[in-house]
Amino acid sequence: MKNETTDITHTEPLKVLVLGATGATGRLIVSQALARGDDVTALVRSRDKAGDMSGAKLIVGDARDESVLREALAGRKAVISALGTPASPFREVTLLSSATRALVKAMKAGQVSRLIAVTGIGAGDSAGHGGLLFDKLIFPLLLRKVYADKNRQEDIVRDSGLDWVLVRPTVLNNKPGRGTVRALTDLSGYHGGTIARADVARFVLEQARAPEWLHRSPLITW
């Protein structure tokens, strides 16, 4: 198994739009971007839930609405999608793919080319590498429909013609970040793993600038 270690470092300021900004990982993406001096726009469903995002420009609306996305993309150079959806054992899930489809159209209209989308272990060819509990219990009972939509989301991104990176974190935790991650594309023999949301945020922000992982789908873990 080939392990690639990425040291997350600061580079030039970035004009970035963040989707899913009020989620647990999205909040860290926004706060870290602001801390490094980036120019951040956050698309949120409710201004009340984003009351602690001082320094970010807030656009209120639905991420599936192309007209709202076009407004949010004004002046942006990159987009980070940290959209998530609750576990849905019974109902079909379409939010991720619907929002991503609208986002791709809006980005093309606005001539914004860099897209970083956070999905997760279990998407695409990372399926079956989450460890025994995740693969045999959590995934089939709780996340099967969510990941069906994550797979549709990834397909839309790959076919978009944009400068994309699909980031697949392992199981997320809220521990302090370590500042480095392992980024893997060869998952031979890999099963399970965890990573801090803070390190996911750092890695994602780096991909909004760097060319290393363009048009690739790294799984990131500790």
Short mmCIF file of N, CA and C in Angstrom, two decimals, residues 65-212:
data_model
loop_
_atom_site.label_atom_id
_atom_site.label_comp_id
_atom_site.label_asym_id
_atom_site.label_seq_id
_atom_site.Cartn_x
_atom_site.Cartn_y
_atom_site.Cartn_z
N ASP A 65 -30.41 25.51 -5.71
CA ASP A 65 -30.96 26.59 -6.53
C ASP A 65 -29.83 27.23 -7.34
N GLU A 66 -29.84 27.02 -8.64
CA GLU A 66 -28.74 27.51 -9.48
C GLU A 66 -28.62 29.02 -9.43
N SER A 67 -29.74 29.73 -9.33
CA SER A 67 -29.67 31.19 -9.30
C SER A 67 -29.00 31.68 -8.02
N VAL A 68 -29.27 31.03 -6.90
CA VAL A 68 -28.61 31.37 -5.64
C VAL A 68 -27.11 31.06 -5.73
N LEU A 69 -26.78 29.95 -6.33
CA LEU A 69 -25.38 29.58 -6.49
C LEU A 69 -24.64 30.58 -7.36
N ARG A 70 -25.27 31.06 -8.41
CA ARG A 70 -24.61 32.05 -9.27
C ARG A 70 -24.32 33.33 -8.49
N GLU A 71 -25.26 33.73 -7.64
CA GLU A 71 -25.04 34.92 -6.80
C GLU A 71 -23.86 34.67 -5.85
N ALA A 72 -23.83 33.49 -5.24
CA ALA A 72 -22.78 33.19 -4.26
C ALA A 72 -21.41 33.07 -4.91
N LEU A 73 -21.36 32.73 -6.18
CA LEU A 73 -20.10 32.53 -6.89
C LEU A 73 -19.44 33.82 -7.36
N ALA A 74 -20.14 34.93 -7.24
CA ALA A 74 -19.59 36.20 -7.74
C ALA A 74 -18.25 36.50 -7.09
N GLY A 75 -17.23 36.66 -7.92
CA GLY A 75 -15.90 37.00 -7.44
C GLY A 75 -15.10 35.86 -6.84
N ARG A 76 -15.64 34.64 -6.89
CA ARG A 76 -14.94 33.51 -6.28
C ARG A 76 -13.97 32.86 -7.28
N LYS A 77 -12.93 32.23 -6.75
CA LYS A 77 -11.95 31.51 -7.56
C LYS A 77 -12.02 30.00 -7.35
N ALA A 78 -12.67 29.58 -6.26
CA ALA A 78 -12.75 28.16 -5.95
C ALA A 78 -14.00 27.90 -5.12
N VAL A 79 -14.43 26.65 -5.14
CA VAL A 79 -15.58 26.22 -4.35
C VAL A 79 -15.19 24.99 -3.55
N ILE A 80 -15.57 24.98 -2.28
CA ILE A 80 -15.43 23.79 -1.44
C ILE A 80 -16.83 23.35 -1.05
N SER A 81 -17.18 22.13 -1.40
CA SER A 81 -18.47 21.57 -1.02
C SER A 81 -18.28 20.60 0.12
N ALA A 82 -18.77 20.98 1.30
CA ALA A 82 -18.77 20.09 2.45
C ALA A 82 -20.21 19.72 2.81
N LEU A 83 -21.05 19.66 1.79
CA LEU A 83 -22.45 19.32 2.01
C LEU A 83 -22.58 17.93 2.61
N GLY A 84 -23.49 17.81 3.55
CA GLY A 84 -23.77 16.51 4.14
C GLY A 84 -25.26 16.30 4.25
N THR A 85 -25.64 15.11 4.64
CA THR A 85 -27.05 14.79 4.82
C THR A 85 -27.16 13.73 5.90
N PRO A 86 -28.21 13.75 6.72
CA PRO A 86 -28.33 12.77 7.80
C PRO A 86 -28.47 11.35 7.27
N ALA A 87 -28.17 10.39 8.13
CA ALA A 87 -28.41 8.99 7.78
C ALA A 87 -29.87 8.81 7.41
N SER A 88 -30.11 8.01 6.38
CA SER A 88 -31.46 7.82 5.86
C SER A 88 -31.66 6.36 5.49
N PRO A 89 -32.03 5.52 6.47
CA PRO A 89 -32.15 4.09 6.19
C PRO A 89 -33.25 3.74 5.20
N PHE A 90 -34.30 4.58 5.11
CA PHE A 90 -35.47 4.20 4.33
C PHE A 90 -35.76 5.13 3.15
N ARG A 91 -35.56 6.42 3.33
CA ARG A 91 -35.89 7.37 2.27
C ARG A 91 -34.73 7.54 1.30
N GLU A 92 -35.08 7.74 0.03
CA GLU A 92 -34.06 8.03 -0.96
C GLU A 92 -33.42 9.39 -0.67
N VAL A 93 -32.14 9.52 -0.98
CA VAL A 93 -31.40 10.76 -0.77
C VAL A 93 -31.00 11.33 -2.12
N THR A 94 -31.28 12.60 -2.33
CA THR A 94 -30.94 13.24 -3.62
C THR A 94 -30.26 14.59 -3.44
N LEU A 95 -30.17 15.08 -2.20
CA LEU A 95 -29.65 16.43 -1.96
C LEU A 95 -28.27 16.63 -2.54
N LEU A 96 -27.36 15.70 -2.29
CA LEU A 96 -25.96 15.89 -2.68
C LEU A 96 -25.81 15.95 -4.20
N SER A 97 -26.46 15.02 -4.88
CA SER A 97 -26.34 15.01 -6.35
C SER A 97 -27.08 16.19 -6.97
N SER A 98 -28.25 16.53 -6.43
CA SER A 98 -29.01 17.67 -6.98
C SER A 98 -28.24 18.97 -6.82
N ALA A 99 -27.69 19.18 -5.63
CA ALA A 99 -26.93 20.41 -5.38
C ALA A 99 -25.66 20.46 -6.23
N THR A 100 -25.01 19.33 -6.38
CA THR A 100 -23.77 19.30 -7.17
C THR A 100 -24.05 19.53 -8.65
N ARG A 101 -25.14 19.00 -9.13
CA ARG A 101 -25.51 19.23 -10.53
C ARG A 101 -25.76 20.72 -10.78
N ALA A 102 -26.49 21.36 -9.87
CA ALA A 102 -26.75 22.81 -10.00
C ALA A 102 -25.45 23.60 -9.85
N LEU A 103 -24.58 23.16 -8.94
CA LEU A 103 -23.32 23.86 -8.72
C LEU A 103 -22.44 23.83 -9.96
N VAL A 104 -22.33 22.69 -10.59
CA VAL A 104 -21.50 22.57 -11.79
C VAL A 104 -22.00 23.53 -12.88
N LYS A 105 -23.30 23.59 -13.06
CA LYS A 105 -23.86 24.51 -14.06
C LYS A 105 -23.53 25.96 -13.71
N ALA A 106 -23.69 26.31 -12.44
CA ALA A 106 -23.43 27.68 -12.01
C ALA A 106 -21.95 28.02 -12.13
N MET A 107 -21.07 27.08 -11.80
CA MET A 107 -19.64 27.33 -11.91
C MET A 107 -19.22 27.54 -13.36
N LYS A 108 -19.77 26.76 -14.25
CA LYS A 108 -19.45 26.94 -15.67
C LYS A 108 -19.95 28.29 -16.17
N ALA A 109 -21.14 28.67 -15.74
CA ALA A 109 -21.69 29.98 -16.15
C ALA A 109 -20.84 31.12 -15.61
N GLY A 110 -20.30 30.93 -14.40
CA GLY A 110 -19.51 31.98 -13.78
C GLY A 110 -18.02 31.87 -14.03
N GLN A 111 -17.63 30.88 -14.84
CA GLN A 111 -16.22 30.65 -15.19
C GLN A 111 -15.35 30.48 -13.94
N VAL A 112 -15.86 29.69 -12.99
CA VAL A 112 -15.11 29.28 -11.80
C VAL A 112 -14.77 27.81 -11.98
N SER A 113 -13.49 27.48 -11.95
CA SER A 113 -13.10 26.13 -12.38
C SER A 113 -12.70 25.17 -11.27
N ARG A 114 -12.28 25.68 -10.11
CA ARG A 114 -11.74 24.78 -9.07
C ARG A 114 -12.85 24.34 -8.11
N LEU A 115 -13.05 23.04 -8.01
CA LEU A 115 -14.07 22.47 -7.13
C LEU A 115 -13.46 21.36 -6.28
N ILE A 116 -13.58 21.52 -4.97
CA ILE A 116 -13.16 20.49 -4.03
C ILE A 116 -14.41 19.99 -3.33
N ALA A 117 -14.72 18.70 -3.47
CA ALA A 117 -15.92 18.13 -2.88
C ALA A 117 -15.54 17.06 -1.87
N VAL A 118 -16.10 17.17 -0.67
CA VAL A 118 -15.85 16.21 0.39
C VAL A 118 -16.95 15.16 0.35
N THR A 119 -16.58 13.89 0.19
CA THR A 119 -17.57 12.80 0.22
C THR A 119 -17.29 11.93 1.44
N GLY A 120 -16.62 10.80 1.30
CA GLY A 120 -16.30 10.00 2.48
C GLY A 120 -15.87 8.60 2.12
N ILE A 121 -15.23 7.93 3.05
CA ILE A 121 -14.87 6.54 2.85
C ILE A 121 -16.15 5.72 2.66
N GLY A 122 -16.14 4.87 1.67
CA GLY A 122 -17.34 4.14 1.28
C GLY A 122 -17.87 4.58 -0.06
N ALA A 123 -17.40 5.75 -0.54
CA ALA A 123 -17.81 6.23 -1.86
C ALA A 123 -16.91 5.63 -2.93
N GLY A 124 -17.50 5.35 -4.08
CA GLY A 124 -16.72 4.85 -5.21
C GLY A 124 -15.92 3.62 -4.87
N ASP A 125 -14.66 3.62 -5.32
CA ASP A 125 -13.82 2.44 -5.10
C ASP A 125 -13.24 2.36 -3.70
N SER A 126 -13.66 3.27 -2.79
CA SER A 126 -13.27 3.13 -1.39
C SER A 126 -14.28 2.28 -0.61
N ALA A 127 -15.36 1.84 -1.26
CA ALA A 127 -16.33 0.97 -0.61
C ALA A 127 -15.66 -0.32 -0.18
N GLY A 128 -16.00 -0.77 1.03
CA GLY A 128 -15.43 -2.01 1.54
C GLY A 128 -14.13 -1.82 2.28
N HIS A 129 -13.69 -0.57 2.46
CA HIS A 129 -12.42 -0.30 3.14
C HIS A 129 -12.62 0.45 4.45
N GLY A 130 -13.84 0.45 4.99
CA GLY A 130 -14.12 1.22 6.19
C GLY A 130 -13.91 0.48 7.50
N GLY A 131 -13.56 -0.78 7.42
CA GLY A 131 -13.42 -1.58 8.64
C GLY A 131 -14.66 -2.40 8.89
N LEU A 132 -14.55 -3.41 9.72
CA LEU A 132 -15.62 -4.39 9.91
C LEU A 132 -16.93 -3.75 10.36
N LEU A 133 -16.89 -2.93 11.42
CA LEU A 133 -18.11 -2.32 11.94
C LEU A 133 -18.77 -1.42 10.92
N PHE A 134 -17.97 -0.57 10.27
CA PHE A 134 -18.51 0.36 9.28
C PHE A 134 -19.09 -0.39 8.08
N ASP A 135 -18.32 -1.33 7.55
CA ASP A 135 -18.71 -2.00 6.31
C ASP A 135 -19.87 -2.97 6.49
N LYS A 136 -19.92 -3.64 7.62
CA LYS A 136 -20.91 -4.70 7.82
C LYS A 136 -22.16 -4.26 8.58
N LEU A 137 -22.07 -3.16 9.31
CA LEU A 137 -23.22 -2.74 10.11
C LEU A 137 -23.68 -1.32 9.79
N ILE A 138 -22.80 -0.34 10.00
CA ILE A 138 -23.20 1.06 9.84
C ILE A 138 -23.59 1.38 8.40
N PHE A 139 -22.74 0.96 7.46
CA PHE A 139 -23.00 1.29 6.06
C PHE A 139 -24.31 0.67 5.56
N PRO A 140 -24.50 -0.65 5.66
CA PRO A 140 -25.71 -1.22 5.08
C PRO A 140 -26.99 -0.83 5.81
N LEU A 141 -26.93 -0.62 7.13
CA LEU A 141 -28.14 -0.33 7.89
C LEU A 141 -28.52 1.15 7.87
N LEU A 142 -27.53 2.04 7.85
CA LEU A 142 -27.82 3.47 8.01
C LEU A 142 -27.44 4.34 6.82
N LEU A 143 -26.40 3.97 6.10
CA LEU A 143 -25.81 4.90 5.14
C LEU A 143 -25.91 4.47 3.68
N ARG A 144 -26.54 3.37 3.41
CA ARG A 144 -26.57 2.86 2.04
C ARG A 144 -27.17 3.87 1.07
N LYS A 145 -28.29 4.48 1.43
CA LYS A 145 -28.93 5.43 0.53
C LYS A 145 -28.16 6.75 0.44
N VAL A 146 -27.55 7.16 1.56
CA VAL A 146 -26.71 8.36 1.53
C VAL A 146 -25.54 8.16 0.58
N TYR A 147 -24.91 7.00 0.65
CA TYR A 147 -23.75 6.76 -0.19
C TYR A 147 -24.11 6.51 -1.65
N ALA A 148 -25.31 6.04 -1.90
CA ALA A 148 -25.76 5.97 -3.29
C ALA A 148 -25.78 7.37 -3.90
N ASP A 149 -26.20 8.35 -3.09
CA ASP A 149 -26.21 9.73 -3.59
C ASP A 149 -24.80 10.32 -3.63
N LYS A 150 -23.94 9.95 -2.68
CA LYS A 150 -22.54 10.38 -2.77
C LYS A 150 -21.90 9.86 -4.06
N ASN A 151 -22.23 8.64 -4.44
CA ASN A 151 -21.68 8.10 -5.68
C ASN A 151 -22.19 8.88 -6.89
N ARG A 152 -23.47 9.24 -6.87
CA ARG A 152 -23.98 10.08 -7.96
C ARG A 152 -23.28 11.43 -7.95
N GLN A 153 -23.08 11.99 -6.78
CA GLN A 153 -22.37 13.26 -6.65
C GLN A 153 -20.97 13.16 -7.24
N GLU A 154 -20.24 12.12 -6.90
CA GLU A 154 -18.88 11.96 -7.42
C GLU A 154 -18.88 11.83 -8.94
N ASP A 155 -19.85 11.10 -9.49
CA ASP A 155 -19.93 10.95 -10.95
C ASP A 155 -20.15 12.30 -11.62
N ILE A 156 -21.00 13.13 -11.03
CA ILE A 156 -21.26 14.46 -11.60
C ILE A 156 -19.99 15.30 -11.58
N VAL A 157 -19.26 15.24 -10.49
CA VAL A 157 -18.02 16.01 -10.39
C VAL A 157 -17.01 15.52 -11.42
N ARG A 158 -16.84 14.22 -11.55
CA ARG A 158 -15.87 13.68 -12.50
C ARG A 158 -16.20 14.05 -13.94
N ASP A 159 -17.48 14.12 -14.25
CA ASP A 159 -17.91 14.42 -15.62
C ASP A 159 -18.07 15.92 -15.87
N SER A 160 -17.71 16.74 -14.90
CA SER A 160 -18.02 18.18 -14.97
C SER A 160 -17.13 18.96 -15.93
N GLY A 161 -15.92 18.46 -16.18
CA GLY A 161 -14.97 19.24 -16.96
C GLY A 161 -14.27 20.32 -16.14
N LEU A 162 -14.53 20.37 -14.83
CA LEU A 162 -13.90 21.35 -13.95
C LEU A 162 -12.57 20.82 -13.43
N ASP A 163 -11.83 21.67 -12.72
CA ASP A 163 -10.61 21.26 -12.03
C ASP A 163 -11.01 20.78 -10.64
N TRP A 164 -11.27 19.49 -10.51
CA TRP A 164 -11.88 18.95 -9.30
C TRP A 164 -10.93 18.07 -8.50
N VAL A 165 -11.23 17.97 -7.21
CA VAL A 165 -10.65 16.97 -6.32
C VAL A 165 -11.79 16.43 -5.48
N LEU A 166 -11.90 15.11 -5.37
CA LEU A 166 -12.85 14.46 -4.49
C LEU A 166 -12.09 13.98 -3.26
N VAL A 167 -12.45 14.49 -2.10
CA VAL A 167 -11.75 14.15 -0.86
C VAL A 167 -12.63 13.20 -0.06
N ARG A 168 -12.07 12.03 0.27
CA ARG A 168 -12.81 11.00 1.00
C ARG A 168 -12.20 10.78 2.39
N PRO A 169 -12.70 11.47 3.40
CA PRO A 169 -12.17 11.25 4.75
C PRO A 169 -12.61 9.88 5.28
N THR A 170 -11.78 9.32 6.16
CA THR A 170 -12.21 8.16 6.93
C THR A 170 -13.16 8.64 8.03
N VAL A 171 -13.46 7.80 8.99
CA VAL A 171 -14.43 8.15 10.03
C VAL A 171 -13.97 9.41 10.77
N LEU A 172 -14.85 10.39 10.85
CA LEU A 172 -14.49 11.70 11.40
C LEU A 172 -14.57 11.72 12.92
N ASN A 173 -13.63 12.46 13.52
CA ASN A 173 -13.70 12.70 14.96
C ASN A 173 -13.43 14.17 15.23
N ASN A 174 -13.64 14.59 16.46
CA ASN A 174 -13.49 15.99 16.85
C ASN A 174 -12.24 16.23 17.69
N LYS A 175 -11.26 15.36 17.58
CA LYS A 175 -10.01 15.53 18.31
C LYS A 175 -9.20 16.68 17.71
N PRO A 176 -8.22 17.18 18.44
CA PRO A 176 -7.33 18.20 17.86
C PRO A 176 -6.62 17.65 16.63
N GLY A 177 -6.44 18.49 15.63
CA GLY A 177 -5.75 18.05 14.42
C GLY A 177 -4.27 17.83 14.66
N ARG A 178 -3.68 17.00 13.80
CA ARG A 178 -2.25 16.72 13.89
C ARG A 178 -1.44 17.57 12.91
N GLY A 179 -2.11 18.16 11.91
CA GLY A 179 -1.41 18.99 10.94
C GLY A 179 -0.91 18.24 9.72
N THR A 180 -0.93 16.92 9.76
CA THR A 180 -0.58 16.11 8.60
C THR A 180 -1.61 15.00 8.45
N VAL A 181 -1.75 14.52 7.22
CA VAL A 181 -2.64 13.40 6.95
C VAL A 181 -1.95 12.44 5.99
N ARG A 182 -2.45 11.24 5.93
CA ARG A 182 -2.07 10.32 4.85
C ARG A 182 -3.13 10.41 3.77
N ALA A 183 -2.71 10.63 2.55
CA ALA A 183 -3.62 10.67 1.41
C ALA A 183 -3.34 9.46 0.54
N LEU A 184 -4.34 8.60 0.37
CA LEU A 184 -4.17 7.31 -0.27
C LEU A 184 -5.04 7.18 -1.51
N THR A 185 -4.49 6.61 -2.55
CA THR A 185 -5.30 6.20 -3.69
C THR A 185 -5.23 4.69 -3.90
N ASP A 186 -4.16 4.07 -3.44
CA ASP A 186 -4.06 2.61 -3.45
C ASP A 186 -4.52 2.11 -2.09
N LEU A 187 -5.71 1.49 -2.06
CA LEU A 187 -6.29 1.05 -0.80
C LEU A 187 -6.09 -0.44 -0.55
N SER A 188 -5.19 -1.05 -1.27
CA SER A 188 -4.91 -2.48 -1.07
C SER A 188 -4.51 -2.74 0.37
N GLY A 189 -5.26 -3.58 1.04
CA GLY A 189 -4.93 -3.92 2.42
C GLY A 189 -5.36 -2.89 3.44
N TYR A 190 -5.99 -1.79 3.02
CA TYR A 190 -6.40 -0.76 3.97
C TYR A 190 -7.84 -1.02 4.41
N HIS A 191 -8.06 -1.03 5.72
CA HIS A 191 -9.41 -1.22 6.26
C HIS A 191 -9.55 -0.41 7.54
N GLY A 192 -10.46 0.53 7.53
CA GLY A 192 -10.73 1.31 8.72
C GLY A 192 -9.83 2.51 8.84
N GLY A 193 -10.06 3.28 9.91
CA GLY A 193 -9.27 4.48 10.12
C GLY A 193 -10.13 5.63 10.56
N THR A 194 -9.49 6.66 11.06
CA THR A 194 -10.19 7.83 11.54
C THR A 194 -9.33 9.06 11.29
N ILE A 195 -9.96 10.23 11.35
CA ILE A 195 -9.25 11.47 11.11
C ILE A 195 -10.02 12.61 11.77
N ALA A 196 -9.31 13.61 12.24
CA ALA A 196 -9.95 14.78 12.85
C ALA A 196 -10.54 15.69 11.78
N ARG A 197 -11.69 16.24 12.08
CA ARG A 197 -12.31 17.19 11.16
C ARG A 197 -11.37 18.37 10.87
N ALA A 198 -10.62 18.77 11.88
CA ALA A 198 -9.70 19.89 11.70
C ALA A 198 -8.66 19.59 10.63
N ASP A 199 -8.18 18.35 10.56
CA ASP A 199 -7.20 17.99 9.54
C ASP A 199 -7.85 17.85 8.17
N VAL A 200 -9.10 17.41 8.15
CA VAL A 200 -9.83 17.38 6.88
C VAL A 200 -9.96 18.80 6.33
N ALA A 201 -10.32 19.73 7.19
CA ALA A 201 -10.47 21.13 6.77
C ALA A 201 -9.16 21.67 6.20
N ARG A 202 -8.05 21.39 6.86
CA ARG A 202 -6.75 21.88 6.38
C ARG A 202 -6.41 21.27 5.02
N PHE A 203 -6.62 19.97 4.88
CA PHE A 203 -6.31 19.31 3.62
C PHE A 203 -7.17 19.87 2.48
N VAL A 204 -8.44 20.03 2.76
CA VAL A 204 -9.37 20.54 1.74
C VAL A 204 -8.97 21.94 1.30
N LEU A 205 -8.63 22.80 2.24
CA LEU A 205 -8.22 24.16 1.87
C LEU A 205 -6.96 24.15 1.03
N GLU A 206 -6.04 23.25 1.32
CA GLU A 206 -4.82 23.15 0.52
C GLU A 206 -5.14 22.74 -0.92
N GLN A 207 -6.12 21.86 -1.09
CA GLN A 207 -6.46 21.40 -2.44
C GLN A 207 -7.12 22.49 -3.28
N ALA A 208 -7.66 23.48 -2.63
CA ALA A 208 -8.24 24.61 -3.37
C ALA A 208 -7.18 25.45 -4.04
N ARG A 209 -5.90 25.21 -3.70
CA ARG A 209 -4.79 25.96 -4.27
C ARG A 209 -3.82 25.08 -5.07
N ALA A 210 -3.57 23.89 -4.58
CA ALA A 210 -2.47 23.06 -5.10
C ALA A 210 -2.93 22.14 -6.23
N PRO A 211 -2.01 21.77 -7.13
CA PRO A 211 -2.37 20.91 -8.27
C PRO A 211 -2.17 19.42 -8.01
N GLU A 212 -1.61 19.05 -6.85
CA GLU A 212 -1.16 17.68 -6.63
C GLU A 212 -2.24 16.63 -6.85
#
